[in-house]
Amino acid sequence: MGNSVDLRCAFHYSGSLGGGDFAEVVPLSPHLLAFYLVDVTGHGDAVQGFCPLIRAYMRAVLCTGVSPLPPEALLQCMNQDLCSRGHGLSTFAIWFAVFDSERRILRYSSAGHPPAYLMEPVRRSVGLRFWERSRPARESLTARALSCRTPAIGMVPDLRFRGADVAVHHGSRLYLFSDGLYECADAPDDWNLTALVDLLRERDGEAARGGRPADPSALMQEVEGRMGRAGFDDDVSLLTLHFP
């Protein structure tokens, strides 16, 4: 892409259970980049066999060489197709987006999936003391939740999916993860989605000051430490995207 996106990812798979987390990045043109994260419900051989079908469907639709469907239209087609088959295929959560580097717009949709979080710098002016001629503005981070609050794919037929646009400023970073990163049976009571987002905001600020994107593997290890255990109950995926 003209302005390359720095994408990093980390995955944890729950041993022999055979889970269904996977992600993919698909360049659509010199300035359009599609990416998504899928979390299939359940574990086992059936789930692992279902994942390639989803991946093949996405590639078939995305790699047509024509103008891509809006994310919400693609998810609506997938949902209707899966519901109409009616032969016991699993349901799945998905967060899907297309980034346009020329317009600096991210178009996204989601189904049954946690929000992605866009970390953006916010500059606030600071009042001058009477002896100061100037003072640099303070910079902080805001974590914008990107979610469409729609049920998982395959649960409700004839469902209308929603999409949304968000402007992506230079230097912004996106965090995309599955719910296994904050849902754990024996985790401390104060470990939840809010605590995870606070951690991401803190580590993102440190990484930004160092001129680098946050390391998803290191973040995942720190989450394990916060939970007081090694490993997770479920598959876990964490993607970080830096938009120069």
PDB file of C-alpha atoms in Angstrom:
ATOM      1  CA  MET A   1       0.000   0.000   0.000  1.00  0.00           C
ATOM      2  CA  GLY A   2       1.055   3.594  -0.501  1.00  0.00           C
ATOM      3  CA  ASN A   3       1.158   4.072   3.276  1.00  0.00           C
ATOM      4  CA  SER A   4       1.984   0.625   4.576  1.00  0.00           C
ATOM      5  CA  VAL A   5       0.115  -0.596   7.639  1.00  0.00           C
ATOM      6  CA  ASP A   6       2.349  -2.203  10.260  1.00  0.00           C
ATOM      7  CA  LEU A   7       0.414  -5.297  11.368  1.00  0.00           C
ATOM      8  CA  ARG A   8       1.587  -7.614  14.151  1.00  0.00           C
ATOM      9  CA  CYS A   9      -0.249 -10.552  15.693  1.00  0.00           C
ATOM     10  CA  ALA A  10      -0.048 -13.137  18.451  1.00  0.00           C
ATOM     11  CA  PHE A  11      -2.119 -16.297  18.885  1.00  0.00           C
ATOM     12  CA  HIS A  12      -2.642 -18.840  21.653  1.00  0.00           C
ATOM     13  CA  TYR A  13      -4.404 -22.104  20.862  1.00  0.00           C
ATOM     14  CA  SER A  14      -5.964 -24.129  23.660  1.00  0.00           C
ATOM     15  CA  GLY A  15      -4.044 -27.381  23.327  1.00  0.00           C
ATOM     16  CA  SER A  16      -5.850 -30.430  22.000  1.00  0.00           C
ATOM     17  CA  LEU A  17      -9.312 -28.831  22.116  1.00  0.00           C
ATOM     18  CA  GLY A  18      -9.083 -27.713  18.513  1.00  0.00           C
ATOM     19  CA  GLY A  19     -10.379 -24.162  18.506  1.00  0.00           C
ATOM     20  CA  GLY A  20     -11.403 -21.772  15.792  1.00  0.00           C
ATOM     21  CA  ASP A  21      -9.635 -18.409  16.044  1.00  0.00           C
ATOM     22  CA  PHE A  22      -7.987 -17.158  12.875  1.00  0.00           C
ATOM     23  CA  ALA A  23      -7.212 -13.896  11.121  1.00  0.00           C
ATOM     24  CA  GLU A  24      -6.348 -12.868   7.595  1.00  0.00           C
ATOM     25  CA  VAL A  25      -5.171  -9.777   5.738  1.00  0.00           C
ATOM     26  CA  VAL A  26      -6.136  -9.377   2.070  1.00  0.00           C
ATOM     27  CA  PRO A  27      -4.735  -6.542  -0.101  1.00  0.00           C
ATOM     28  CA  LEU A  28      -7.506  -5.489  -2.489  1.00  0.00           C
ATOM     29  CA  SER A  29      -5.685  -2.740  -4.404  1.00  0.00           C
ATOM     30  CA  PRO A  30      -2.686  -0.431  -3.933  1.00  0.00           C
ATOM     31  CA  HIS A  31      -4.749   1.622  -1.468  1.00  0.00           C
ATOM     32  CA  LEU A  32      -7.365  -0.823  -0.079  1.00  0.00           C
ATOM     33  CA  LEU A  33      -6.567  -3.371   2.619  1.00  0.00           C
ATOM     34  CA  ALA A  34      -9.123  -5.829   4.047  1.00  0.00           C
ATOM     35  CA  PHE A  35      -8.551  -7.639   7.330  1.00  0.00           C
ATOM     36  CA  TYR A  36     -10.658  -9.672   9.725  1.00  0.00           C
ATOM     37  CA  LEU A  37     -10.616 -11.813  12.858  1.00  0.00           C
ATOM     38  CA  VAL A  38     -12.904 -14.840  13.244  1.00  0.00           C
ATOM     39  CA  ASP A  39     -13.782 -16.751  16.424  1.00  0.00           C
ATOM     40  CA  VAL A  40     -15.774 -19.924  15.699  1.00  0.00           C
ATOM     41  CA  THR A  41     -18.056 -21.162  18.483  1.00  0.00           C
ATOM     42  CA  GLY A  42     -16.922 -24.370  20.187  1.00  0.00           C
ATOM     43  CA  HIS A  43     -13.929 -26.674  19.803  1.00  0.00           C
ATOM     44  CA  GLY A  44     -13.013 -29.925  18.132  1.00  0.00           C
ATOM     45  CA  ASP A  45     -12.639 -31.399  14.679  1.00  0.00           C
ATOM     46  CA  ALA A  46     -15.922 -29.975  13.382  1.00  0.00           C
ATOM     47  CA  VAL A  47     -14.848 -26.448  14.262  1.00  0.00           C
ATOM     48  CA  GLN A  48     -11.421 -26.903  12.707  1.00  0.00           C
ATOM     49  CA  GLY A  49     -13.073 -28.215   9.561  1.00  0.00           C
ATOM     50  CA  PHE A  50     -15.396 -25.208   9.446  1.00  0.00           C
ATOM     51  CA  CYS A  51     -12.583 -22.625   9.539  1.00  0.00           C
ATOM     52  CA  PRO A  52     -11.274 -23.355   6.001  1.00  0.00           C
ATOM     53  CA  LEU A  53     -14.813 -22.943   4.651  1.00  0.00           C
ATOM     54  CA  ILE A  54     -15.066 -19.453   6.134  1.00  0.00           C
ATOM     55  CA  ARG A  55     -11.625 -18.522   4.854  1.00  0.00           C
ATOM     56  CA  ALA A  56     -12.464 -19.792   1.352  1.00  0.00           C
ATOM     57  CA  TYR A  57     -15.752 -17.848   1.359  1.00  0.00           C
ATOM     58  CA  MET A  58     -13.990 -14.631   2.349  1.00  0.00           C
ATOM     59  CA  ARG A  59     -11.301 -15.045  -0.288  1.00  0.00           C
ATOM     60  CA  ALA A  60     -13.832 -15.866  -3.001  1.00  0.00           C
ATOM     61  CA  VAL A  61     -15.763 -12.675  -2.278  1.00  0.00           C
ATOM     62  CA  LEU A  62     -12.787 -10.397  -1.639  1.00  0.00           C
ATOM     63  CA  CYS A  63     -10.513 -11.520  -4.467  1.00  0.00           C
ATOM     64  CA  THR A  64     -12.910 -10.974  -7.363  1.00  0.00           C
ATOM     65  CA  GLY A  65     -11.007  -8.024  -8.796  1.00  0.00           C
ATOM     66  CA  VAL A  66     -14.102  -5.808  -8.670  1.00  0.00           C
ATOM     67  CA  SER A  67     -15.084  -3.129  -6.179  1.00  0.00           C
ATOM     68  CA  PRO A  68     -15.384  -4.874  -2.785  1.00  0.00           C
ATOM     69  CA  LEU A  69     -18.682  -5.228  -0.986  1.00  0.00           C
ATOM     70  CA  PRO A  70     -19.043  -3.020   2.089  1.00  0.00           C
ATOM     71  CA  PRO A  71     -18.175  -5.077   5.197  1.00  0.00           C
ATOM     72  CA  GLU A  72     -21.772  -5.086   6.432  1.00  0.00           C
ATOM     73  CA  ALA A  73     -23.047  -6.386   3.066  1.00  0.00           C
ATOM     74  CA  LEU A  74     -20.509  -9.197   3.046  1.00  0.00           C
ATOM     75  CA  LEU A  75     -21.434 -10.247   6.602  1.00  0.00           C
ATOM     76  CA  GLN A  76     -25.128 -10.119   5.742  1.00  0.00           C
ATOM     77  CA  CYS A  77     -24.565 -12.429   2.759  1.00  0.00           C
ATOM     78  CA  MET A  78     -22.544 -14.849   4.891  1.00  0.00           C
ATOM     79  CA  ASN A  79     -25.184 -14.885   7.611  1.00  0.00           C
ATOM     80  CA  GLN A  80     -28.049 -15.519   5.222  1.00  0.00           C
ATOM     81  CA  ASP A  81     -26.125 -18.261   3.442  1.00  0.00           C
ATOM     82  CA  LEU A  82     -25.207 -20.022   6.684  1.00  0.00           C
ATOM     83  CA  CYS A  83     -28.731 -19.767   8.139  1.00  0.00           C
ATOM     84  CA  SER A  84     -30.298 -21.090   4.939  1.00  0.00           C
ATOM     85  CA  ARG A  85     -28.149 -24.227   4.896  1.00  0.00           C
ATOM     86  CA  GLY A  86     -29.600 -25.486   8.169  1.00  0.00           C
ATOM     87  CA  HIS A  87     -27.391 -28.531   8.602  1.00  0.00           C
ATOM     88  CA  GLY A  88     -25.714 -27.906  11.931  1.00  0.00           C
ATOM     89  CA  LEU A  89     -22.779 -25.729  10.901  1.00  0.00           C
ATOM     90  CA  SER A  90     -21.300 -23.763  13.774  1.00  0.00           C
ATOM     91  CA  THR A  91     -21.863 -20.075  14.383  1.00  0.00           C
ATOM     92  CA  PHE A  92     -18.981 -17.642  14.528  1.00  0.00           C
ATOM     93  CA  ALA A  93     -18.052 -14.133  15.591  1.00  0.00           C
ATOM     94  CA  ILE A  94     -16.214 -11.840  13.195  1.00  0.00           C
ATOM     95  CA  TRP A  95     -14.773  -8.328  13.090  1.00  0.00           C
ATOM     96  CA  PHE A  96     -14.086  -7.197   9.521  1.00  0.00           C
ATOM     97  CA  ALA A  97     -12.802  -3.939   8.022  1.00  0.00           C
ATOM     98  CA  VAL A  98     -11.447  -2.357   4.854  1.00  0.00           C
ATOM     99  CA  PHE A  99      -8.911   0.466   5.167  1.00  0.00           C
ATOM    100  CA  ASP A 100      -8.640   3.063   2.408  1.00  0.00           C
ATOM    101  CA  SER A 101      -5.193   4.656   2.718  1.00  0.00           C
ATOM    102  CA  GLU A 102      -5.993   7.413   0.190  1.00  0.00           C
ATOM    103  CA  ARG A 103      -9.073   8.649   2.041  1.00  0.00           C
ATOM    104  CA  ARG A 104      -7.758   7.581   5.484  1.00  0.00           C
ATOM    105  CA  ILE A 105     -11.118   5.893   6.155  1.00  0.00           C
ATOM    106  CA  LEU A 106     -11.727   2.564   7.880  1.00  0.00           C
ATOM    107  CA  ARG A 107     -15.076   0.951   7.021  1.00  0.00           C
ATOM    108  CA  TYR A 108     -15.974  -1.833   9.460  1.00  0.00           C
ATOM    109  CA  SER A 109     -18.699  -4.189  10.615  1.00  0.00           C
ATOM    110  CA  SER A 110     -18.866  -6.887  13.269  1.00  0.00           C
ATOM    111  CA  ALA A 111     -21.032  -9.769  14.442  1.00  0.00           C
ATOM    112  CA  GLY A 112     -20.921 -11.222  17.945  1.00  0.00           C
ATOM    113  CA  HIS A 113     -17.375  -9.944  18.388  1.00  0.00           C
ATOM    114  CA  PRO A 114     -15.742  -7.669  20.982  1.00  0.00           C
ATOM    115  CA  PRO A 115     -15.056  -4.120  19.802  1.00  0.00           C
ATOM    116  CA  ALA A 116     -11.768  -3.231  18.220  1.00  0.00           C
ATOM    117  CA  TYR A 117     -10.129  -0.213  19.855  1.00  0.00           C
ATOM    118  CA  LEU A 118      -8.619   2.661  17.912  1.00  0.00           C
ATOM    119  CA  MET A 119      -6.000   4.513  19.945  1.00  0.00           C
ATOM    120  CA  GLU A 120      -5.692   8.130  18.894  1.00  0.00           C
ATOM    121  CA  PRO A 121      -3.575  10.963  20.296  1.00  0.00           C
ATOM    122  CA  VAL A 122      -5.524  13.895  21.701  1.00  0.00           C
ATOM    123  CA  ARG A 123      -3.739  17.208  22.147  1.00  0.00           C
ATOM    124  CA  ARG A 124      -5.105  19.507  24.842  1.00  0.00           C
ATOM    125  CA  SER A 125      -4.020  23.094  25.249  1.00  0.00           C
ATOM    126  CA  VAL A 126      -2.706  24.040  28.670  1.00  0.00           C
ATOM    127  CA  GLY A 127      -3.324  27.438  30.226  1.00  0.00           C
ATOM    128  CA  LEU A 128      -0.283  29.712  30.493  1.00  0.00           C
ATOM    129  CA  ARG A 129       1.070  30.999  33.767  1.00  0.00           C
ATOM    130  CA  PHE A 130       1.617  34.748  33.774  1.00  0.00           C
ATOM    131  CA  TRP A 131       5.397  34.408  33.305  1.00  0.00           C
ATOM    132  CA  GLU A 132       5.163  32.008  30.348  1.00  0.00           C
ATOM    133  CA  ARG A 133       5.039  33.069  26.714  1.00  0.00           C
ATOM    134  CA  SER A 134       4.185  29.612  25.434  1.00  0.00           C
ATOM    135  CA  ARG A 135       3.601  26.105  26.651  1.00  0.00           C
ATOM    136  CA  PRO A 136       3.431  22.822  24.700  1.00  0.00           C
ATOM    137  CA  ALA A 137       0.064  21.126  24.533  1.00  0.00           C
ATOM    138  CA  ARG A 138      -0.376  17.967  26.554  1.00  0.00           C
ATOM    139  CA  GLU A 139      -1.019  14.798  24.623  1.00  0.00           C
ATOM    140  CA  SER A 140      -3.133  11.903  25.856  1.00  0.00           C
ATOM    141  CA  LEU A 141      -4.710   8.844  24.282  1.00  0.00           C
ATOM    142  CA  THR A 142      -8.338   8.104  23.648  1.00  0.00           C
ATOM    143  CA  ALA A 143      -9.528   4.535  23.061  1.00  0.00           C
ATOM    144  CA  ARG A 144     -12.417   4.553  20.594  1.00  0.00           C
ATOM    145  CA  ALA A 145     -14.527   1.375  20.617  1.00  0.00           C
ATOM    146  CA  LEU A 146     -15.443   0.168  17.117  1.00  0.00           C
ATOM    147  CA  SER A 147     -18.366  -2.256  17.227  1.00  0.00           C
ATOM    148  CA  CYS A 148     -21.729  -2.794  15.534  1.00  0.00           C
ATOM    149  CA  ARG A 149     -23.371  -4.958  18.256  1.00  0.00           C
ATOM    150  CA  THR A 150     -24.854  -7.591  15.954  1.00  0.00           C
ATOM    151  CA  PRO A 151     -25.385 -11.294  16.868  1.00  0.00           C
ATOM    152  CA  ALA A 152     -22.871 -13.864  15.655  1.00  0.00           C
ATOM    153  CA  ILE A 153     -23.039 -15.150  12.083  1.00  0.00           C
ATOM    154  CA  GLY A 154     -25.471 -18.047  11.719  1.00  0.00           C
ATOM    155  CA  MET A 155     -27.700 -17.230  14.701  1.00  0.00           C
ATOM    156  CA  VAL A 156     -30.509 -15.066  13.275  1.00  0.00           C
ATOM    157  CA  PRO A 157     -31.764 -15.320   9.664  1.00  0.00           C
ATOM    158  CA  ASP A 158     -32.778 -12.241   7.649  1.00  0.00           C
ATOM    159  CA  LEU A 159     -30.730 -10.014   9.932  1.00  0.00           C
ATOM    160  CA  ARG A 160     -29.693  -6.568   8.715  1.00  0.00           C
ATOM    161  CA  PHE A 161     -26.073  -5.800   9.487  1.00  0.00           C
ATOM    162  CA  ARG A 162     -24.743  -2.334  10.133  1.00  0.00           C
ATOM    163  CA  GLY A 163     -21.423  -0.799   9.173  1.00  0.00           C
ATOM    164  CA  ALA A 164     -19.625   2.389  10.111  1.00  0.00           C
ATOM    165  CA  ASP A 165     -16.802   4.631   8.925  1.00  0.00           C
ATOM    166  CA  VAL A 166     -14.077   6.083  11.085  1.00  0.00           C
ATOM    167  CA  ALA A 167     -11.353   8.531  10.087  1.00  0.00           C
ATOM    168  CA  VAL A 168      -7.885   7.151  10.797  1.00  0.00           C
ATOM    169  CA  HIS A 169      -5.333   9.831  11.622  1.00  0.00           C
ATOM    170  CA  HIS A 170      -1.644   9.387  10.953  1.00  0.00           C
ATOM    171  CA  GLY A 171      -0.017   7.571  13.861  1.00  0.00           C
ATOM    172  CA  SER A 172      -3.229   5.915  15.101  1.00  0.00           C
ATOM    173  CA  ARG A 173      -3.142   2.290  16.221  1.00  0.00           C
ATOM    174  CA  LEU A 174      -5.861  -0.370  16.234  1.00  0.00           C
ATOM    175  CA  TYR A 175      -6.163  -3.293  18.672  1.00  0.00           C
ATOM    176  CA  LEU A 176      -8.289  -6.256  17.608  1.00  0.00           C
ATOM    177  CA  PHE A 177      -8.704  -9.302  19.870  1.00  0.00           C
ATOM    178  CA  SER A 178     -10.935 -12.269  20.664  1.00  0.00           C
ATOM    179  CA  ASP A 179     -12.908 -12.498  23.921  1.00  0.00           C
ATOM    180  CA  GLY A 180     -10.601 -15.184  25.332  1.00  0.00           C
ATOM    181  CA  LEU A 181      -8.162 -12.410  26.231  1.00  0.00           C
ATOM    182  CA  TYR A 182     -10.395 -11.154  29.049  1.00  0.00           C
ATOM    183  CA  GLU A 183     -12.881 -13.997  29.709  1.00  0.00           C
ATOM    184  CA  CYS A 184     -11.348 -16.659  31.942  1.00  0.00           C
ATOM    185  CA  ALA A 185     -13.101 -18.761  34.586  1.00  0.00           C
ATOM    186  CA  ASP A 186     -10.550 -18.326  37.390  1.00  0.00           C
ATOM    187  CA  ALA A 187      -9.273 -14.831  36.569  1.00  0.00           C
ATOM    188  CA  PRO A 188      -9.378 -12.178  39.326  1.00  0.00           C
ATOM    189  CA  ASP A 189     -12.724 -10.426  39.718  1.00  0.00           C
ATOM    190  CA  ASP A 190     -11.254  -7.132  38.520  1.00  0.00           C
ATOM    191  CA  TRP A 191      -9.968  -8.596  35.244  1.00  0.00           C
ATOM    192  CA  ASN A 192     -12.499  -7.774  32.529  1.00  0.00           C
ATOM    193  CA  LEU A 193     -12.815  -5.904  29.238  1.00  0.00           C
ATOM    194  CA  THR A 194     -12.462  -2.515  30.928  1.00  0.00           C
ATOM    195  CA  ALA A 195      -9.246  -3.583  32.658  1.00  0.00           C
ATOM    196  CA  LEU A 196      -7.880  -4.949  29.387  1.00  0.00           C
ATOM    197  CA  VAL A 197      -8.590  -1.707  27.523  1.00  0.00           C
ATOM    198  CA  ASP A 198      -6.891   0.267  30.315  1.00  0.00           C
ATOM    199  CA  LEU A 199      -3.833  -1.968  29.944  1.00  0.00           C
ATOM    200  CA  LEU A 200      -3.813  -1.561  26.157  1.00  0.00           C
ATOM    201  CA  ARG A 201      -4.068   2.217  26.468  1.00  0.00           C
ATOM    202  CA  GLU A 202      -1.187   2.312  28.950  1.00  0.00           C
ATOM    203  CA  ARG A 203       1.125   0.078  26.912  1.00  0.00           C
ATOM    204  CA  ASP A 204       0.147   1.801  23.680  1.00  0.00           C
ATOM    205  CA  GLY A 205       1.188   5.152  25.106  1.00  0.00           C
ATOM    206  CA  GLU A 206       4.557   3.754  26.154  1.00  0.00           C
ATOM    207  CA  ALA A 207       5.121   2.213  22.728  1.00  0.00           C
ATOM    208  CA  ALA A 208       4.096   5.399  20.919  1.00  0.00           C
ATOM    209  CA  ARG A 209       6.571   7.478  22.932  1.00  0.00           C
ATOM    210  CA  GLY A 210       9.262   5.012  21.891  1.00  0.00           C
ATOM    211  CA  GLY A 211       8.308   5.395  18.239  1.00  0.00           C
ATOM    212  CA  ARG A 212       7.159   1.810  17.806  1.00  0.00           C
ATOM    213  CA  PRO A 213       3.891  -0.164  17.816  1.00  0.00           C
ATOM    214  CA  ALA A 214       3.053  -2.285  20.848  1.00  0.00           C
ATOM    215  CA  ASP A 215       4.206  -5.913  20.790  1.00  0.00           C
ATOM    216  CA  PRO A 216       1.144  -8.231  20.873  1.00  0.00           C
ATOM    217  CA  SER A 217       3.163 -11.193  22.202  1.00  0.00           C
ATOM    218  CA  ALA A 218       4.425  -9.128  25.135  1.00  0.00           C
ATOM    219  CA  LEU A 219       0.901  -7.838  25.772  1.00  0.00           C
ATOM    220  CA  MET A 220      -0.459 -11.371  25.820  1.00  0.00           C
ATOM    221  CA  GLN A 221       2.200 -12.431  28.331  1.00  0.00           C
ATOM    222  CA  GLU A 222       1.347  -9.473  30.549  1.00  0.00           C
ATOM    223  CA  VAL A 223      -2.328 -10.440  30.452  1.00  0.00           C
ATOM    224  CA  GLU A 224      -1.363 -13.916  31.669  1.00  0.00           C
ATOM    225  CA  GLY A 225       0.485 -12.260  34.548  1.00  0.00           C
ATOM    226  CA  ARG A 226      -2.531 -10.116  35.422  1.00  0.00           C
ATOM    227  CA  MET A 227      -4.672 -13.262  35.526  1.00  0.00           C
ATOM    228  CA  GLY A 228      -2.088 -15.052  37.685  1.00  0.00           C
ATOM    229  CA  ARG A 229      -1.759 -18.048  35.403  1.00  0.00           C
ATOM    230  CA  ALA A 230       0.020 -19.403  32.349  1.00  0.00           C
ATOM    231  CA  GLY A 231      -2.169 -19.931  29.309  1.00  0.00           C
ATOM    232  CA  PHE A 232      -5.831 -19.260  28.633  1.00  0.00           C
ATOM    233  CA  ASP A 233      -9.060 -21.269  28.792  1.00  0.00           C
ATOM    234  CA  ASP A 234      -9.880 -20.523  25.161  1.00  0.00           C
ATOM    235  CA  ASP A 235      -8.137 -19.659  21.930  1.00  0.00           C
ATOM    236  CA  VAL A 236      -6.807 -16.109  22.058  1.00  0.00           C
ATOM    237  CA  SER A 237      -5.914 -13.754  19.219  1.00  0.00           C
ATOM    238  CA  LEU A 238      -4.470 -10.245  19.419  1.00  0.00           C
ATOM    239  CA  LEU A 239      -3.701  -8.061  16.409  1.00  0.00           C
ATOM    240  CA  THR A 240      -2.109  -4.620  16.474  1.00  0.00           C
ATOM    241  CA  LEU A 241      -2.178  -2.327  13.442  1.00  0.00           C
ATOM    242  CA  HIS A 242      -0.202   0.892  13.190  1.00  0.00           C
ATOM    243  CA  PHE A 243      -1.344   3.414  10.572  1.00  0.00           C
ATOM    244  CA  PRO A 244       1.632   5.669   9.628  1.00  0.00           C
TER     245      PRO A 244
END
